[in-house]
Amino acid sequence: MPGKLKVRIIAARDLPIMDRASDLADAFVEVKFGQDIHKTEVCRKSLNPQWNTDWYKFEVDDEELQDEPLQIRVMDYDTYSAHDVIGKLYIDLNPLLWNEGASNISGWFPIYDTMHGVRGEMNVVVSVELFPDLNKFRQSSCGVQFFSTSQVPARHTMSSVLGFVEELVVNDDPEYQWIDKIRTPRASNEARQLLFSKISGQLQRKIGLKVLEIGGNAVLGYWQCFDLEGESGIVVRGIGTAALLQKMDTPLSPTSLSPPKDFYKELPSTSHDNQSESGSYESTGGSVKTWQGAPPSPTKGVPIKHHGSETDLAGSIGGGSSGSGGHRMSRSAPPLMNIDLLEYPFFTMTSFPTDFVVHLAGMVTARSVKLLDRIHNPDEPETRDAWWREIRTEIRSHANAMGCHAVVGYRETTTICDEICVLSASGTAAIVNVSLQQRNPAGILTVSLDRTEFIKEQQDATSVNDGMSESFHQDNVGTSCSLCHIPYKDSTLPFPVTLSKCQVCRKYKVPDILITTVEPPAELQYTGRGCFLQARICRPKKHAQGESNATQIGDALPFMEYELHRRIINKLKVKGMNALFGLRVQVIVGEELLVGTATGTAVYISALPPPSALKLTGKTGNIDEDDKKISSLQKRISDAIAKNKEQYNLTTTDHTTELTDSPKHTDSQLDVDDLGDSQLYRDAYIFEIDDADNKEIADALLEPDLPAGFFSCSTEKMPGDLNLTKQVQTVNLVWRQSMKQPSNQNLSRIFENLLESLCFKLRALYPCCLCSLQFDVALPEDEIIQIWVTAALLEVADSKSTPKKKGPRNSADADLMFAIEELSPPSPQQSQTPVKGVKSATKLDKKLQIKEMSVYPEVQLTPLPNIPGAHIDEYLGNINIFFIRESTSLTQGGGVNGFMHHFITEVNAMVRSHVAALGGNALVVYTMIDCILMENPHKNQCQCLVNVSGDAVHVQYDSDVMYIGQRVGESQGSSPRNIPQSES
Amino acid sequence: MGDSELLVFVGNMTFVDTDVFQLWLEGKAVIEASNVRYKSGKFAKVRMQHIVSDIEDNYRNFMAIEKYLRNPPSLSNQVMFQIPQRTQEYLIQEYYSLNSSVAREILGKKLSSRHRKDLDEVSEKTDVTLKSCRRQYDNFKRVFKTVEDMQGSMVKNITENFLLSKELAKKYAAIVFFANNRFETGKKRLAFVTFDDFVYCADKMINNWTVGSANSSAKEDLDADFDRDFLRDLRELKILGEKDCSEQHRSFVRNTLKGKVSETVISQVHAEFRNLTKAIINIGSNMIHSKDLRDFFLDVVEKIIEPCKQDGWSAKDMAAFLNAYNNNCKHLECFGRQPKLQMVQERYMDTLTSCILKMFHN
């Protein structure tokens, strides 16, 4: 009842020829919502039909508005036989359901057909009138905003953070239903697309209900996945962080691109008067081994315990809304959260407001191997809920073991291969300060109270409480190092950690290496510049079925994790750095292969000790020859370390010497002997070599540099002094090949090759930085490995940090993968020369075009949460679209390369049109996941599925450069615009 | 790692490597183009496989964009590719660029599918790849089809419908004009006339002799068709050939030329005057017959340019003669009472003079 949906169909253009005789089409449009259908008139004999209809009105429930997409179908009228479908358009109405979102959806959308791709465009206007419904038994959750952005969105402030929310919906996969045997591929694809759209709407509605229940109004860091389990169905999972957000009315100054901080500055009487409070954010202890300390779940291979009591957690499909993740608190705003009452104190966010994270301890991981064919009733979500509950419980206990009560940067993933499903969760154990509202002026009184309570909570929550309460003393207020101070007591850790005194405050203990899954916090002080770092390994596996297969995988997982860990730490040492941020560890299961990657951004945190030298030693009983090899390798590595130190600007004033001068042990916590031990221990990091094969070791330790002028990081932010001014390109690179001899070396070669190829493709845009560089690996078939590379390419403006680019290339050049062609400096008159005929047109040289790249695209797509050189005015809605494309004429369309190229181009175009129709000009946190490509070259067939998501926003660019097209309506006068009239 | 089964790069913005675009326009296959790039020395340290993959990515974009290039205004309206404005302009100008040698071969031919099949001969003769010849031919045909029946200035129509620069649009206008009137250009005698000469002549003729030219009284505004009224009026120029008139004309011309050209030329003018007048009058008065019209350039070369060249005239001599010839007409007694005739004569002779002088080279 409480909603009115209105739709107008304006026109279409560039329709395909549907009638061979006339080379035209007789198009009409069907507008469908739920069970109601409206049809337009047939517009005869036109490829550019105009309908200009009145409003089609649908009276609907808001629940339906959340679940169902609006379906628009363009048809070709046929008097005698069935009408042909030209293409379809699905519009998600959720962005129209929040007050602050878009007011209507209006614009040109590509008309899409799963078999033919984009076939023309259509102009549609959609609006929704919502009547507020305060019925407390309602099933809808209109008004809850979903953000893929995993930080506090620009121009918003977070009054409180309410914890982890999750939901999971299970459904049949239409592709596996009996009916699929008799229907066309098109019908099957469309059924799937529609279903995906519906269940993702449903999922958001249910999560929304949970958020409302705990007093929130938004979900941050929303992460949604489709698990295509095959026979057992489709699972759609969503996780996020519930929060209460407030929109700021004051416009931000263009320079203030980091809203959380600004917020605190703007608020009166905040920071200093509650020093005690800000004092409570602090230190972090990191541990390397935590990672390793998270072995796969013991339940591997053995499916399913039923937790009957909690079955309503995820809600059955038609079902009730029972909050699962959070406890229910019906306090009026702002709701308070007590972190220790949370079942899962997890935060999917990766960047936090200042003071939120107190200490970062280290990464925690849990994995579990499950058999899909053992699910008792696959149509119900209980089993999967139970699986995830196990994983989450394990993560929580790992965090507790590190003296932490929270996990930040939390993420859940799966990898499926036939009946095997590996569930993974990872995050960073941390101590957080959730009581953000204490920062209100009114909250001063409660500060001390809350703080003691807070400490008490922590003591309750963790077994290692002394260290923690200690660390909450206020004496290191304002230092940038507290995030790294360890929250645990070293003696209580289940694994050894090398500790030393903090290099900045020289009071608290810090680990030698810090590994996290979050973005590099702005509060920390970094030395030099960060860089992308990756370790990759593979491991053959016997072909097996069922339980034995699961056991085999389960047994291999800890070894893979250990090996990945060892390799990336070694590489980190060679880089001369001591921390990893945004670390993602992927383990992918194939038929006869396991592949693991660990990808992160390496950086030198000033507070942490400098990395120890890497010493190679052979195994006992070496032959002389081996010694020679080792010593030559040792030299190579030492050279590499020295070079890296220079390249990443890691040379700083030596803190260690100062450290000895200032033995300020004000802190009873610090054990001097302990420190001494660890110093000794740290002097050399010993790397034992079993086999003095140069190549293998060099592979494991050394990574070729990117070409001069290229920088990279896996995180959204590049730690360090690089001045990144604007985004110039969005990268989508798909690679697939059969790997005949899987070995670690071959695998590394593949990744290196891909990076090399990518840099070559981007050569015209250097100097630049690949941010948010991610590699998604899949093993779709026997011996086939697929990698999907995504990144944002940012322009590097500051030449200071790119010394290599300026000077003549020196010997270091030899190590680069390739030298980039020299670009001649732009000559001023050339850039003025208008395009004149054939000859002079060629003068429009490269440099001119590069200059042009400073022009902003009409719709920017970026994996980053914001756009450098611009600031976000408005969030217009979360975009989450599933596309399927199939071809039965693969060779005619340029093979699988042509197919994929075309499909990604189309997907980007469609996503852009959705953003533009909401009134936006950019999609932030643009993510393509669940990319599944199935091909059958023998049958000339290919199918690809992809899920695209992100936040549609409107941004204001700081400098007033023109948009590229400025088309649509403007300057379409009689004279051709922008064509230079050079002749007199 | 050998050959990649799948390697595809797609950006949110579509940038164009101009070198690769030129290779594509030339019709080079991926592997040929890769070899050209590899051997160019620009990418000394780059492995072949990366070059190949980069060219493949570019080519795939070009093939998809080609659809819009066939209708250039659609390039800025399409939503599939985000291409910077200047790159869009570049792509259009380059896609419609032509080789003079290829255009020269096709000039004046009917743009039918029969001729499209003969393009391999053109390709062989001009040393331009067949693919490139086909693209150019298809461009000619597309422009022709679009503007042949369009009212208004042809050059303007082309710049508006294809967003070409004025200079390039003039070339296409010439091609449309020649194809529409089927001028003979392929005879051996005309071999020395370049494409640029013809473009120049076509431009002059379009501006002065067609229905759409400013001095036409016709209601229609078509640049592709000759002004029939004008062609009919040209027959009245025969009066210049009458004995009295011609004698007077000859002596006027001779007087004017004195001191401006050599004595030999003056005596040659004297000797050849009647023949030249006859040629000028015949060419003009026969233009009403479409068969004779087609041979216009052939006649001009055979009857006017060649005899004068054989007499050893320089271009300067020729210009001086034609100037004197034209300027003295109005003083002729036979012309004096007919102002309309004088206008026709000027409209005819101005353009003819321009054409003759443009082609008066080896």
PDB file of N, CA and C in Angstrom, chain A residues 235-297:
ATOM      1  N   VAL A 235      23.564 -18.921  -3.145  1.00  0.00           N
ATOM      2  CA  VAL A 235      23.563 -18.293  -1.840  1.00  0.00           C
ATOM      3  C   VAL A 235      23.986 -16.837  -2.031  1.00  0.00           C
ATOM      4  N   VAL A 236      23.184 -15.947  -1.531  1.00  0.00           N
ATOM      5  CA  VAL A 236      23.581 -14.541  -1.570  1.00  0.00           C
ATOM      6  C   VAL A 236      23.854 -14.114  -0.149  1.00  0.00           C
ATOM      7  N   ARG A 237      25.055 -13.608   0.065  1.00  0.00           N
ATOM      8  CA  ARG A 237      25.452 -13.209   1.408  1.00  0.00           C
ATOM      9  C   ARG A 237      25.744 -11.724   1.412  1.00  0.00           C
ATOM     10  N   GLY A 238      25.329 -11.091   2.471  1.00  0.00           N
ATOM     11  CA  GLY A 238      25.680  -9.683   2.607  1.00  0.00           C
ATOM     12  C   GLY A 238      26.212  -9.446   4.006  1.00  0.00           C
ATOM     13  N   ILE A 239      27.314  -8.711   4.115  1.00  0.00           N
ATOM     14  CA  ILE A 239      27.804  -8.321   5.431  1.00  0.00           C
ATOM     15  C   ILE A 239      28.091  -6.823   5.411  1.00  0.00           C
ATOM     16  N   GLY A 240      28.045  -6.227   6.563  1.00  0.00           N
ATOM     17  CA  GLY A 240      28.308  -4.796   6.621  1.00  0.00           C
ATOM     18  C   GLY A 240      28.391  -4.334   8.061  1.00  0.00           C
ATOM     19  N   THR A 241      28.604  -3.038   8.209  1.00  0.00           N
ATOM     20  CA  THR A 241      28.694  -2.455   9.531  1.00  0.00           C
ATOM     21  C   THR A 241      27.531  -1.493   9.713  1.00  0.00           C
ATOM     22  N   ALA A 242      26.678  -1.778  10.674  1.00  0.00           N
ATOM     23  CA  ALA A 242      25.539  -0.901  10.924  1.00  0.00           C
ATOM     24  C   ALA A 242      26.036   0.353  11.630  1.00  0.00           C
ATOM     25  N   ALA A 243      25.436   1.473  11.259  1.00  0.00           N
ATOM     26  CA  ALA A 243      25.874   2.721  11.871  1.00  0.00           C
ATOM     27  C   ALA A 243      24.752   3.729  11.835  1.00  0.00           C
ATOM     28  N   LEU A 244      24.888   4.725  12.674  1.00  0.00           N
ATOM     29  CA  LEU A 244      23.956   5.839  12.632  1.00  0.00           C
ATOM     30  C   LEU A 244      24.720   7.023  12.044  1.00  0.00           C
ATOM     31  N   LEU A 245      24.288   7.432  10.877  1.00  0.00           N
ATOM     32  CA  LEU A 245      24.990   8.503  10.175  1.00  0.00           C
ATOM     33  C   LEU A 245      24.180   9.779  10.221  1.00  0.00           C
ATOM     34  N   GLN A 246      24.902  10.881  10.164  1.00  0.00           N
ATOM     35  CA  GLN A 246      24.237  12.164  10.021  1.00  0.00           C
ATOM     36  C   GLN A 246      24.869  12.899   8.876  1.00  0.00           C
ATOM     37  N   LYS A 247      24.015  13.547   8.116  1.00  0.00           N
ATOM     38  CA  LYS A 247      24.542  14.288   6.977  1.00  0.00           C
ATOM     39  C   LYS A 247      24.949  15.667   7.467  1.00  0.00           C
ATOM     40  N   MET A 248      26.087  16.100   6.978  1.00  0.00           N
ATOM     41  CA  MET A 248      26.547  17.429   7.372  1.00  0.00           C
ATOM     42  C   MET A 248      25.935  18.445   6.442  1.00  0.00           C
ATOM     43  N   ASP A 249      25.481  19.544   7.014  1.00  0.00           N
ATOM     44  CA  ASP A 249      24.866  20.561   6.179  1.00  0.00           C
ATOM     45  C   ASP A 249      25.891  21.525   5.614  1.00  0.00           C
ATOM     46  N   THR A 250      26.898  21.798   6.428  1.00  0.00           N
ATOM     47  CA  THR A 250      27.899  22.746   5.961  1.00  0.00           C
ATOM     48  C   THR A 250      28.667  22.145   4.806  1.00  0.00           C
ATOM     49  N   PRO A 251      28.772  22.897   3.745  1.00  0.00           N
ATOM     50  CA  PRO A 251      29.544  22.378   2.620  1.00  0.00           C
ATOM     51  C   PRO A 251      31.011  22.284   2.993  1.00  0.00           C
ATOM     52  N   LEU A 252      31.605  21.285   2.493  1.00  0.00           N
ATOM     53  CA  LEU A 252      33.024  21.102   2.778  1.00  0.00           C
ATOM     54  C   LEU A 252      33.839  22.025   1.908  1.00  0.00           C
ATOM     55  N   SER A 253      34.916  22.471   2.440  1.00  0.00           N
ATOM     56  CA  SER A 253      35.834  23.203   1.582  1.00  0.00           C
ATOM     57  C   SER A 253      36.500  22.173   0.689  1.00  0.00           C
ATOM     58  N   PRO A 254      36.875  22.612  -0.494  1.00  0.00           N
ATOM     59  CA  PRO A 254      37.409  21.639  -1.443  1.00  0.00           C
ATOM     60  C   PRO A 254      38.620  20.887  -0.930  1.00  0.00           C
ATOM     61  N   THR A 255      39.323  21.495  -0.012  1.00  0.00           N
ATOM     62  CA  THR A 255      40.542  20.838   0.428  1.00  0.00           C
ATOM     63  C   THR A 255      40.269  19.722   1.416  1.00  0.00           C
ATOM     64  N   SER A 256      39.138  19.803   2.077  1.00  0.00           N
ATOM     65  CA  SER A 256      38.910  18.833   3.127  1.00  0.00           C
ATOM     66  C   SER A 256      38.316  17.560   2.572  1.00  0.00           C
ATOM     67  N   LEU A 257      39.164  16.708   2.175  1.00  0.00           N
ATOM     68  CA  LEU A 257      38.705  15.484   1.556  1.00  0.00           C
ATOM     69  C   LEU A 257      38.611  14.337   2.536  1.00  0.00           C
ATOM     70  N   SER A 258      38.953  14.590   3.752  1.00  0.00           N
ATOM     71  CA  SER A 258      38.867  13.516   4.725  1.00  0.00           C
ATOM     72  C   SER A 258      37.853  13.889   5.796  1.00  0.00           C
ATOM     73  N   PRO A 259      36.618  13.600   5.503  1.00  0.00           N
ATOM     74  CA  PRO A 259      35.523  14.065   6.331  1.00  0.00           C
ATOM     75  C   PRO A 259      35.624  13.724   7.809  1.00  0.00           C
ATOM     76  N   PRO A 260      36.007  12.533   8.155  1.00  0.00           N
ATOM     77  CA  PRO A 260      35.958  12.228   9.579  1.00  0.00           C
ATOM     78  C   PRO A 260      36.786  13.207  10.383  1.00  0.00           C
ATOM     79  N   LYS A 261      37.959  13.512   9.870  1.00  0.00           N
ATOM     80  CA  LYS A 261      38.835  14.388  10.617  1.00  0.00           C
ATOM     81  C   LYS A 261      38.250  15.787  10.694  1.00  0.00           C
ATOM     82  N   ASP A 262      37.712  16.204   9.559  1.00  0.00           N
ATOM     83  CA  ASP A 262      37.153  17.541   9.531  1.00  0.00           C
ATOM     84  C   ASP A 262      36.035  17.671  10.529  1.00  0.00           C
ATOM     85  N   PHE A 263      35.320  16.636  10.604  1.00  0.00           N
ATOM     86  CA  PHE A 263      34.190  16.654  11.510  1.00  0.00           C
ATOM     87  C   PHE A 263      34.661  16.976  12.911  1.00  0.00           C
ATOM     88  N   TYR A 264      35.697  16.314  13.283  1.00  0.00           N
ATOM     89  CA  TYR A 264      36.163  16.541  14.643  1.00  0.00           C
ATOM     90  C   TYR A 264      36.702  17.939  14.820  1.00  0.00           C
ATOM     91  N   LYS A 265      37.278  18.447  13.794  1.00  0.00           N
ATOM     92  CA  LYS A 265      37.789  19.793  13.891  1.00  0.00           C
ATOM     93  C   LYS A 265      36.655  20.791  13.999  1.00  0.00           C
ATOM     94  N   GLU A 266      35.624  20.521  13.236  1.00  0.00           N
ATOM     95  CA  GLU A 266      34.539  21.477  13.185  1.00  0.00           C
ATOM     96  C   GLU A 266      33.720  21.493  14.466  1.00  0.00           C
ATOM     97  N   LEU A 267      33.606  20.390  15.064  1.00  0.00           N
ATOM     98  CA  LEU A 267      32.789  20.348  16.266  1.00  0.00           C
ATOM     99  C   LEU A 267      33.414  21.174  17.371  1.00  0.00           C
ATOM    100  N   PRO A 268      32.603  21.940  18.032  1.00  0.00           N
ATOM    101  CA  PRO A 268      33.142  22.760  19.113  1.00  0.00           C
ATOM    102  C   PRO A 268      33.502  21.886  20.307  1.00  0.00           C
ATOM    103  N   SER A 269      34.450  22.343  21.024  1.00  0.00           N
ATOM    104  CA  SER A 269      34.837  21.777  22.314  1.00  0.00           C
ATOM    105  C   SER A 269      34.965  20.268  22.293  1.00  0.00           C
ATOM    106  N   THR A 270      35.699  19.794  21.367  1.00  0.00           N
ATOM    107  CA  THR A 270      35.848  18.355  21.312  1.00  0.00           C
ATOM    108  C   THR A 270      37.168  17.892  21.853  1.00  0.00           C
ATOM    109  N   SER A 271      38.120  17.846  20.999  1.00  0.00           N
ATOM    110  CA  SER A 271      39.297  17.039  21.277  1.00  0.00           C
ATOM    111  C   SER A 271      40.007  17.341  22.599  1.00  0.00           C
ATOM    112  N   HIS A 272      40.340  18.605  22.834  1.00  0.00           N
ATOM    113  CA  HIS A 272      41.226  18.798  23.975  1.00  0.00           C
ATOM    114  C   HIS A 272      40.550  18.582  25.326  1.00  0.00           C
ATOM    115  N   ASP A 273      39.276  18.947  25.424  1.00  0.00           N
ATOM    116  CA  ASP A 273      38.677  18.861  26.749  1.00  0.00           C
ATOM    117  C   ASP A 273      38.515  17.413  27.216  1.00  0.00           C
ATOM    118  N   ASN A 274      38.510  16.525  26.316  1.00  0.00           N
ATOM    119  CA  ASN A 274      38.480  15.156  26.804  1.00  0.00           C
ATOM    120  C   ASN A 274      39.743  14.423  26.379  1.00  0.00           C
ATOM    121  N   GLN A 275      40.779  14.980  26.838  1.00  0.00           N
ATOM    122  CA  GLN A 275      42.067  14.370  26.581  1.00  0.00           C
ATOM    123  C   GLN A 275      42.075  12.918  27.009  1.00  0.00           C
ATOM    124  N   SER A 276      41.469  12.751  28.117  1.00  0.00           N
ATOM    125  CA  SER A 276      41.448  11.404  28.652  1.00  0.00           C
ATOM    126  C   SER A 276      40.918  10.450  27.581  1.00  0.00           C
ATOM    127  N   GLU A 277      40.034  11.001  26.838  1.00  0.00           N
ATOM    128  CA  GLU A 277      39.412  10.158  25.847  1.00  0.00           C
ATOM    129  C   GLU A 277      40.362   9.868  24.697  1.00  0.00           C
ATOM    130  N   SER A 278      40.866  10.973  24.165  1.00  0.00           N
ATOM    131  CA  SER A 278      41.731  10.763  23.010  1.00  0.00           C
ATOM    132  C   SER A 278      42.976   9.994  23.428  1.00  0.00           C
ATOM    133  N   GLY A 279      43.239  10.071  24.695  1.00  0.00           N
ATOM    134  CA  GLY A 279      44.369   9.305  25.182  1.00  0.00           C
ATOM    135  C   GLY A 279      44.116   7.819  25.064  1.00  0.00           C
ATOM    136  N   SER A 280      42.904   7.514  24.939  1.00  0.00           N
ATOM    137  CA  SER A 280      42.594   6.102  24.966  1.00  0.00           C
ATOM    138  C   SER A 280      42.675   5.443  23.590  1.00  0.00           C
ATOM    139  N   TYR A 281      43.056   6.230  22.630  1.00  0.00           N
ATOM    140  CA  TYR A 281      43.315   5.513  21.376  1.00  0.00           C
ATOM    141  C   TYR A 281      44.790   5.315  21.298  1.00  0.00           C
ATOM    142  N   GLU A 282      45.204   4.268  20.890  1.00  0.00           N
ATOM    143  CA  GLU A 282      46.640   4.116  20.953  1.00  0.00           C
ATOM    144  C   GLU A 282      47.270   3.000  20.210  1.00  0.00           C
ATOM    145  N   SER A 283      47.742   2.134  20.970  1.00  0.00           N
ATOM    146  CA  SER A 283      48.832   1.376  20.464  1.00  0.00           C
ATOM    147  C   SER A 283      48.361   0.104  19.849  1.00  0.00           C
ATOM    148  N   THR A 284      49.224  -0.461  19.206  1.00  0.00           N
ATOM    149  CA  THR A 284      48.873  -1.595  18.423  1.00  0.00           C
ATOM    150  C   THR A 284      50.005  -2.548  18.521  1.00  0.00           C
ATOM    151  N   GLY A 285      49.694  -3.703  18.696  1.00  0.00           N
ATOM    152  CA  GLY A 285      50.776  -4.636  18.623  1.00  0.00           C
ATOM    153  C   GLY A 285      50.476  -5.467  17.432  1.00  0.00           C
ATOM    154  N   GLY A 286      51.440  -5.791  16.727  1.00  0.00           N
ATOM    155  CA  GLY A 286      51.140  -6.569  15.560  1.00  0.00           C
ATOM    156  C   GLY A 286      51.800  -7.868  15.712  1.00  0.00           C
ATOM    157  N   SER A 287      51.221  -8.811  15.142  1.00  0.00           N
ATOM    158  CA  SER A 287      51.911 -10.061  15.183  1.00  0.00           C
ATOM    159  C   SER A 287      51.847 -10.692  13.842  1.00  0.00           C
ATOM    160  N   VAL A 288      52.962 -11.166  13.495  1.00  0.00           N
ATOM    161  CA  VAL A 288      53.102 -11.840  12.235  1.00  0.00           C
ATOM    162  C   VAL A 288      52.329 -13.129  12.263  1.00  0.00           C
ATOM    163  N   LYS A 289      52.527 -13.802  13.333  1.00  0.00           N
ATOM    164  CA  LYS A 289      52.145 -15.203  13.325  1.00  0.00           C
ATOM    165  C   LYS A 289      50.647 -15.419  13.536  1.00  0.00           C
ATOM    166  N   THR A 290      49.987 -14.372  13.903  1.00  0.00           N
ATOM    167  CA  THR A 290      48.564 -14.522  14.091  1.00  0.00           C
ATOM    168  C   THR A 290      47.948 -15.196  12.937  1.00  0.00           C
ATOM    169  N   TRP A 291      48.469 -14.830  11.882  1.00  0.00           N
ATOM    170  CA  TRP A 291      47.990 -15.325  10.651  1.00  0.00           C
ATOM    171  C   TRP A 291      48.071 -16.820  10.632  1.00  0.00           C
ATOM    172  N   GLN A 292      49.265 -17.176  10.998  1.00  0.00           N
ATOM    173  CA  GLN A 292      49.529 -18.599  10.992  1.00  0.00           C
ATOM    174  C   GLN A 292      48.759 -19.225  12.148  1.00  0.00           C
ATOM    175  N   GLY A 293      48.511 -18.401  13.124  1.00  0.00           N
ATOM    176  CA  GLY A 293      47.788 -18.884  14.289  1.00  0.00           C
ATOM    177  C   GLY A 293      46.333 -19.135  14.016  1.00  0.00           C
ATOM    178  N   ALA A 294      45.943 -19.003  12.797  1.00  0.00           N
ATOM    179  CA  ALA A 294      44.554 -19.231  12.470  1.00  0.00           C
ATOM    180  C   ALA A 294      44.422 -20.401  11.524  1.00  0.00           C
ATOM    181  N   PRO A 295      44.527 -21.567  12.052  1.00  0.00           N
ATOM    182  CA  PRO A 295      44.454 -22.737  11.176  1.00  0.00           C
ATOM    183  C   PRO A 295      43.019 -22.940  10.705  1.00  0.00           C
ATOM    184  N   PRO A 296      42.864 -23.674   9.657  1.00  0.00           N
ATOM    185  CA  PRO A 296      41.517 -23.905   9.168  1.00  0.00           C
ATOM    186  C   PRO A 296      40.676 -24.588  10.222  1.00  0.00           C
ATOM    187  N   SER A 297      39.450 -24.362  10.071  1.00  0.00           N
ATOM    188  CA  SER A 297      38.511 -24.894  11.037  1.00  0.00           C
ATOM    189  C   SER A 297      38.635 -26.407  11.122  1.00  0.00           C
TER     190      SER A 297
END
